[in-house]
mmCIF file of C-alpha atoms in Angstrom:
data_model
loop_
_atom_site.group_PDB
_atom_site.id
_atom_site.type_symbol
_atom_site.label_atom_id
_atom_site.label_comp_id
_atom_site.label_asym_id
_atom_site.label_seq_id
_atom_site.Cartn_x
_atom_site.Cartn_y
_atom_site.Cartn_z
ATOM 1 C CA GLY A 19 -7.072 25.823 0.459
ATOM 2 C CA THR A 20 -4.877 23.024 -0.799
ATOM 3 C CA GLU A 21 -3.766 19.712 0.595
ATOM 4 C CA GLN A 22 -0.263 18.348 0.865
ATOM 5 C CA GLY A 23 0.659 16.534 -2.331
ATOM 6 C CA GLY A 24 3.133 16.201 -5.137
ATOM 7 C CA GLY A 25 6.259 14.231 -5.672
ATOM 8 C CA SER A 26 8.098 12.638 -8.559
ATOM 9 C CA ALA A 27 8.969 9.155 -7.370
ATOM 10 C CA PRO A 28 9.920 5.909 -9.077
ATOM 11 C CA LEU A 29 7.696 3.979 -6.679
ATOM 12 C CA TYR A 30 4.598 4.615 -8.749
ATOM 13 C CA ALA A 31 3.919 4.629 -12.460
ATOM 14 C CA GLY A 32 4.113 8.036 -14.077
ATOM 15 C CA GLY A 33 6.936 9.953 -12.490
ATOM 16 C CA ALA A 34 5.711 13.446 -13.323
ATOM 17 C CA PRO A 35 5.358 15.741 -10.290
ATOM 18 C CA ARG A 36 1.815 16.041 -9.052
ATOM 19 C CA ARG A 37 0.285 19.400 -8.235
ATOM 20 C CA LEU A 38 -1.238 20.041 -4.839
ATOM 21 C CA LEU A 39 -4.796 18.770 -4.577
ATOM 22 C CA THR A 40 -7.680 20.872 -3.373
ATOM 23 C CA VAL A 41 -9.617 19.754 -0.308
ATOM 24 C CA GLU A 42 -12.520 18.859 -2.603
ATOM 25 C CA GLU A 43 -10.291 16.672 -4.780
ATOM 26 C CA VAL A 44 -8.842 14.898 -1.755
ATOM 27 C CA THR A 45 -12.335 14.251 -0.413
ATOM 28 C CA LYS A 46 -13.478 12.781 -3.726
ATOM 29 C CA LEU A 47 -10.449 10.498 -4.004
ATOM 30 C CA ALA A 48 -10.721 9.446 -0.361
ATOM 31 C CA ARG A 49 -14.385 8.497 -0.699
ATOM 32 C CA ARG A 50 -13.620 6.361 -3.722
ATOM 33 C CA THR A 51 -10.715 4.781 -1.872
ATOM 34 C CA GLN A 52 -13.096 3.875 0.953
ATOM 35 C CA LYS A 53 -15.365 2.207 -1.597
ATOM 36 C CA PHE A 54 -12.400 0.298 -3.001
ATOM 37 C CA GLU A 55 -11.577 -1.043 0.461
ATOM 38 C CA ARG A 56 -15.222 -2.063 0.956
ATOM 39 C CA TYR A 57 -15.161 -3.928 -2.357
ATOM 40 C CA ARG A 58 -12.002 -5.744 -1.316
ATOM 41 C CA ALA A 59 -13.462 -6.617 2.094
ATOM 42 C CA CYS A 60 -16.556 -7.971 0.361
ATOM 43 C CA GLU A 61 -14.360 -10.073 -1.914
ATOM 44 C CA ALA A 62 -12.495 -11.522 1.077
ATOM 45 C CA ASP A 63 -15.729 -12.312 2.933
ATOM 46 C CA LEU A 64 -17.319 -13.940 -0.089
ATOM 47 C CA GLN A 65 -14.197 -15.968 -0.824
ATOM 48 C CA GLU A 66 -14.278 -17.310 2.730
ATOM 49 C CA GLU A 67 -17.950 -18.229 2.379
ATOM 50 C CA LEU A 68 -17.549 -19.935 -0.988
ATOM 51 C CA GLY A 69 -14.179 -21.525 -0.406
ATOM 52 C CA ARG A 70 -12.961 -20.135 -3.735
ATOM 53 C CA ALA A 71 -12.334 -16.826 -5.472
ATOM 54 C CA PRO A 72 -15.722 -15.202 -6.185
ATOM 55 C CA LYS A 73 -16.709 -14.245 -9.710
ATOM 56 C CA ASP A 74 -17.279 -10.603 -10.585
ATOM 57 C CA ALA A 75 -20.989 -11.273 -11.118
ATOM 58 C CA GLU A 76 -21.247 -12.748 -7.618
ATOM 59 C CA LEU A 77 -19.510 -9.733 -6.134
ATOM 60 C CA ALA A 78 -21.801 -7.386 -8.055
ATOM 61 C CA ALA A 79 -24.838 -9.220 -6.689
ATOM 62 C CA ARG A 80 -23.523 -9.080 -3.122
ATOM 63 C CA LEU A 81 -22.821 -5.348 -3.469
ATOM 64 C CA GLY A 82 -26.229 -4.651 -4.998
ATOM 65 C CA MET A 83 -24.980 -3.504 -8.387
ATOM 66 C CA PRO A 84 -27.732 -3.949 -11.007
ATOM 67 C CA GLY A 85 -25.212 -3.661 -13.847
ATOM 68 C CA GLY A 86 -23.629 -6.963 -12.874
ATOM 69 C CA ALA A 87 -20.012 -7.914 -13.478
ATOM 70 C CA ARG A 88 -19.420 -5.090 -15.948
ATOM 71 C CA GLU A 89 -20.548 -2.445 -13.462
ATOM 72 C CA TYR A 90 -18.451 -4.023 -10.716
ATOM 73 C CA ARG A 91 -15.296 -4.038 -12.853
ATOM 74 C CA LYS A 92 -15.845 -0.430 -13.901
ATOM 75 C CA ARG A 93 -16.387 0.767 -10.341
ATOM 76 C CA LEU A 94 -13.467 -1.268 -9.037
ATOM 77 C CA SER A 95 -11.166 0.215 -11.681
ATOM 78 C CA THR A 96 -12.318 3.766 -10.932
ATOM 79 C CA CYS A 97 -11.830 3.335 -7.196
ATOM 80 C CA ARG A 98 -8.464 1.602 -7.579
ATOM 81 C CA ARG A 99 -7.263 4.517 -9.705
ATOM 82 C CA ALA A 100 -8.500 6.968 -7.059
ATOM 83 C CA LYS A 101 -6.482 5.198 -4.368
ATOM 84 C CA HIS A 102 -3.400 5.236 -6.586
ATOM 85 C CA ASN A 103 -3.811 8.961 -7.247
ATOM 86 C CA LEU A 104 -4.374 9.732 -3.566
ATOM 87 C CA VAL A 105 -1.111 8.020 -2.665
ATOM 88 C CA GLN A 106 0.784 9.421 -5.647
ATOM 89 C CA SER A 107 -0.223 12.984 -4.836
ATOM 90 C CA ASN A 108 1.263 12.656 -1.346
ATOM 91 C CA LEU A 109 4.612 11.050 -2.167
ATOM 92 C CA ARG A 110 6.371 14.361 -1.591
ATOM 93 C CA LEU A 111 5.211 14.054 2.010
ATOM 94 C CA VAL A 112 6.810 10.598 2.203
ATOM 95 C CA TYR A 113 10.143 12.029 1.035
ATOM 96 C CA SER A 114 9.853 14.891 3.506
ATOM 97 C CA VAL A 115 9.258 12.610 6.487
ATOM 98 C CA ALA A 116 11.915 10.121 5.350
ATOM 99 C CA GLY A 117 14.439 12.945 5.260
ATOM 100 C CA ARG A 118 14.064 13.409 9.016
ATOM 101 C CA PHE A 119 15.307 9.884 9.686
ATOM 102 C CA THR A 120 18.543 9.743 7.703
ATOM 103 C CA ASN A 121 21.661 8.432 9.473
ATOM 104 C CA ARG A 122 19.530 6.109 11.604
ATOM 105 C CA GLY A 123 20.797 2.856 10.111
ATOM 106 C CA LEU A 124 18.611 2.594 7.014
ATOM 107 C CA ALA A 125 19.354 3.870 3.518
ATOM 108 C CA PHE A 126 17.191 6.761 2.327
ATOM 109 C CA GLN A 127 15.659 4.557 -0.380
ATOM 110 C CA ASP A 128 14.581 2.068 2.295
ATOM 111 C CA LEU A 129 13.133 4.873 4.411
ATOM 112 C CA VAL A 130 11.099 6.051 1.422
ATOM 113 C CA GLN A 131 9.917 2.504 0.707
ATOM 114 C CA GLU A 132 8.757 2.010 4.299
ATOM 115 C CA GLY A 133 7.193 5.466 4.351
ATOM 116 C CA SER A 134 5.308 4.661 1.154
ATOM 117 C CA LEU A 135 3.772 1.612 2.827
ATOM 118 C CA GLY A 136 2.666 3.899 5.646
ATOM 119 C CA MET A 137 1.147 6.261 3.089
ATOM 120 C CA LEU A 138 -0.752 3.367 1.520
ATOM 121 C CA ARG A 139 -2.159 2.456 4.916
ATOM 122 C CA ALA A 140 -3.123 6.070 5.563
ATOM 123 C CA ALA A 141 -4.981 6.226 2.247
ATOM 124 C CA GLU A 142 -6.878 3.048 3.140
ATOM 125 C CA LEU A 143 -8.019 4.364 6.517
ATOM 126 C CA PHE A 144 -8.400 8.101 5.895
ATOM 127 C CA ASP A 145 -11.914 9.408 6.539
ATOM 128 C CA PRO A 146 -12.474 12.832 4.931
ATOM 129 C CA GLU A 147 -15.593 13.388 7.020
ATOM 130 C CA ARG A 148 -13.574 13.688 10.237
ATOM 131 C CA GLY A 149 -12.217 17.085 9.280
ATOM 132 C CA ILE A 150 -8.544 16.101 9.527
ATOM 133 C CA LYS A 151 -6.174 17.029 6.703
ATOM 134 C CA ILE A 152 -4.767 14.012 4.924
ATOM 135 C CA SER A 153 -1.278 15.497 5.261
ATOM 136 C CA THR A 154 -1.659 15.475 9.055
ATOM 137 C CA TYR A 155 -3.157 11.994 9.120
ATOM 138 C CA ALA A 156 -0.664 10.511 6.663
ATOM 139 C CA THR A 157 2.346 12.011 8.439
ATOM 140 C CA TRP A 158 1.527 9.926 11.509
ATOM 141 C CA TRP A 159 1.257 6.686 9.520
ATOM 142 C CA ILE A 160 4.388 7.404 7.474
ATOM 143 C CA THR A 161 6.347 8.208 10.636
ATOM 144 C CA GLN A 162 5.169 5.068 12.434
ATOM 145 C CA SER A 163 6.080 2.877 9.474
ATOM 146 C CA ILE A 164 9.577 4.352 9.265
ATOM 147 C CA ARG A 165 10.154 4.201 13.029
ATOM 148 C CA ARG A 166 9.134 0.545 13.095
ATOM 149 C CA ALA A 167 11.515 -0.260 10.228
ATOM 150 C CA ILE A 168 14.390 1.497 11.982
ATOM 151 C CA ALA A 169 13.666 -0.337 15.241
ATOM 152 C CA ASN A 170 13.630 -3.682 13.431
ATOM 153 C CA GLY A 171 16.761 -2.860 11.486
ATOM 154 C CA ALA A 172 18.624 -1.807 14.608
ATOM 155 C CA ARG A 173 18.500 -5.311 16.111
ATOM 156 C CA ASP A 174 21.992 -6.762 16.127
ATOM 157 C CA ILE A 175 21.157 -10.095 14.521
ATOM 158 C CA ARG A 176 23.192 -11.592 11.735
ATOM 159 C CA ILE A 177 21.425 -13.412 8.919
ATOM 160 C CA PRO A 178 22.921 -15.110 5.844
ATOM 161 C CA VAL A 179 23.624 -12.926 2.817
ATOM 162 C CA HIS A 180 21.392 -15.099 0.612
ATOM 163 C CA ALA A 181 18.515 -14.537 3.046
ATOM 164 C CA GLN A 182 19.092 -10.780 2.909
ATOM 165 C CA ASP A 183 18.895 -10.954 -0.893
ATOM 166 C CA ASP A 184 15.667 -12.953 -0.704
ATOM 167 C CA LEU A 185 14.208 -10.450 1.748
ATOM 168 C CA ARG A 186 15.031 -7.530 -0.531
ATOM 169 C CA LYS A 187 13.414 -9.370 -3.426
ATOM 170 C CA MET A 188 10.354 -10.130 -1.307
ATOM 171 C CA ARG A 189 9.897 -6.500 -0.364
ATOM 172 C CA THR A 190 10.332 -5.334 -3.959
ATOM 173 C CA VAL A 191 7.831 -7.855 -5.318
ATOM 174 C CA GLN A 192 5.424 -7.189 -2.455
ATOM 175 C CA GLY A 193 5.488 -3.463 -3.161
ATOM 176 C CA GLN A 194 4.955 -4.003 -6.884
ATOM 177 C CA LEU A 195 2.003 -6.332 -6.285
ATOM 178 C CA TYR A 196 0.516 -3.850 -3.808
ATOM 179 C CA ARG A 197 0.620 -1.164 -6.477
ATOM 180 C CA ASP A 198 -0.690 -3.450 -9.232
ATOM 181 C CA LEU A 199 -3.496 -4.987 -7.189
ATOM 182 C CA GLY A 200 -4.362 -1.971 -5.058
ATOM 183 C CA ARG A 201 -4.219 -4.186 -1.963
ATOM 184 C CA ALA A 202 -1.818 -6.342 -0.017
ATOM 185 C CA PRO A 203 -1.026 -9.511 -1.983
ATOM 186 C CA SER A 204 -1.914 -12.881 -0.508
ATOM 187 C CA ARG A 205 0.848 -15.305 0.416
ATOM 188 C CA VAL A 206 -0.083 -17.431 -2.606
ATOM 189 C CA GLU A 207 0.194 -14.440 -4.965
ATOM 190 C CA LEU A 208 3.490 -13.317 -3.445
ATOM 191 C CA ALA A 209 5.010 -16.801 -3.572
ATOM 192 C CA ALA A 210 3.928 -17.261 -7.192
ATOM 193 C CA SER A 211 5.421 -13.920 -8.241
ATOM 194 C CA MET A 212 8.689 -14.707 -6.452
ATOM 195 C CA ARG A 213 8.688 -18.266 -7.824
ATOM 196 C CA VAL A 214 9.249 -19.780 -4.398
ATOM 197 C CA THR A 215 7.230 -22.200 -2.291
ATOM 198 C CA GLU A 216 4.817 -20.906 0.326
ATOM 199 C CA SER A 217 6.862 -22.654 3.023
ATOM 200 C CA LYS A 218 9.993 -20.733 2.009
ATOM 201 C CA LEU A 219 7.993 -17.509 1.975
ATOM 202 C CA GLU A 220 6.739 -18.284 5.477
ATOM 203 C CA THR A 221 10.332 -18.726 6.629
ATOM 204 C CA LEU A 222 11.309 -15.383 5.088
ATOM 205 C CA GLU A 223 8.374 -13.675 6.789
ATOM 206 C CA LYS A 224 9.628 -14.930 10.150
ATOM 207 C CA VAL A 225 13.132 -13.638 9.459
ATOM 208 C CA ARG A 226 12.053 -10.314 7.980
ATOM 209 C CA PRO A 227 11.400 -8.393 11.244
ATOM 210 C CA LEU A 228 14.925 -9.271 12.359
ATOM 211 C CA ALA A 229 16.707 -8.099 9.251
ATOM 212 C CA THR A 230 18.160 -4.787 8.217
ATOM 213 C CA LEU A 231 16.632 -4.434 4.783
#
């Protein structure tokens, strides 16, 4: 059998359509994605303990990797690529679900963007051992993400045009960082990439749920 996949989308590097993945391929990618999330959780925990960003060698030691920093970087890269491929191969599903919500107050491009964030979350949480198809699991997350965006966008609240522009920029940069880093960017990283202060970013984050993006 095959899993839901495919899609040529500008949201991810390499716009060539992806073929449908076999169940075995999905399982392999999902397991590596789970490892990637464990590595990131370890990094967050260690950073909290140390009060600074941990070095790769420290992460390797915490994760029990005898090859040290080099092994950690290699594994991290492999698992990050697996997560990217798992999401990329299911972008057609994002477009399919987004198509059901047109004429609901959000542009199709925005629906796809929100659905892609749902797909990212699905990839992070998907457990291949549970016997659920990723297409079934991801559809729920994609749908929830889009529904939430529509509900937020439907609120009749006016915000300044300049704030709307800043919000669009924030979402674009946030999505790009998510794809580059393989995880949600920190407030510091997002503020630096947007070239704004953290206090301004905090203000935008408070406004964002009220805006039609």
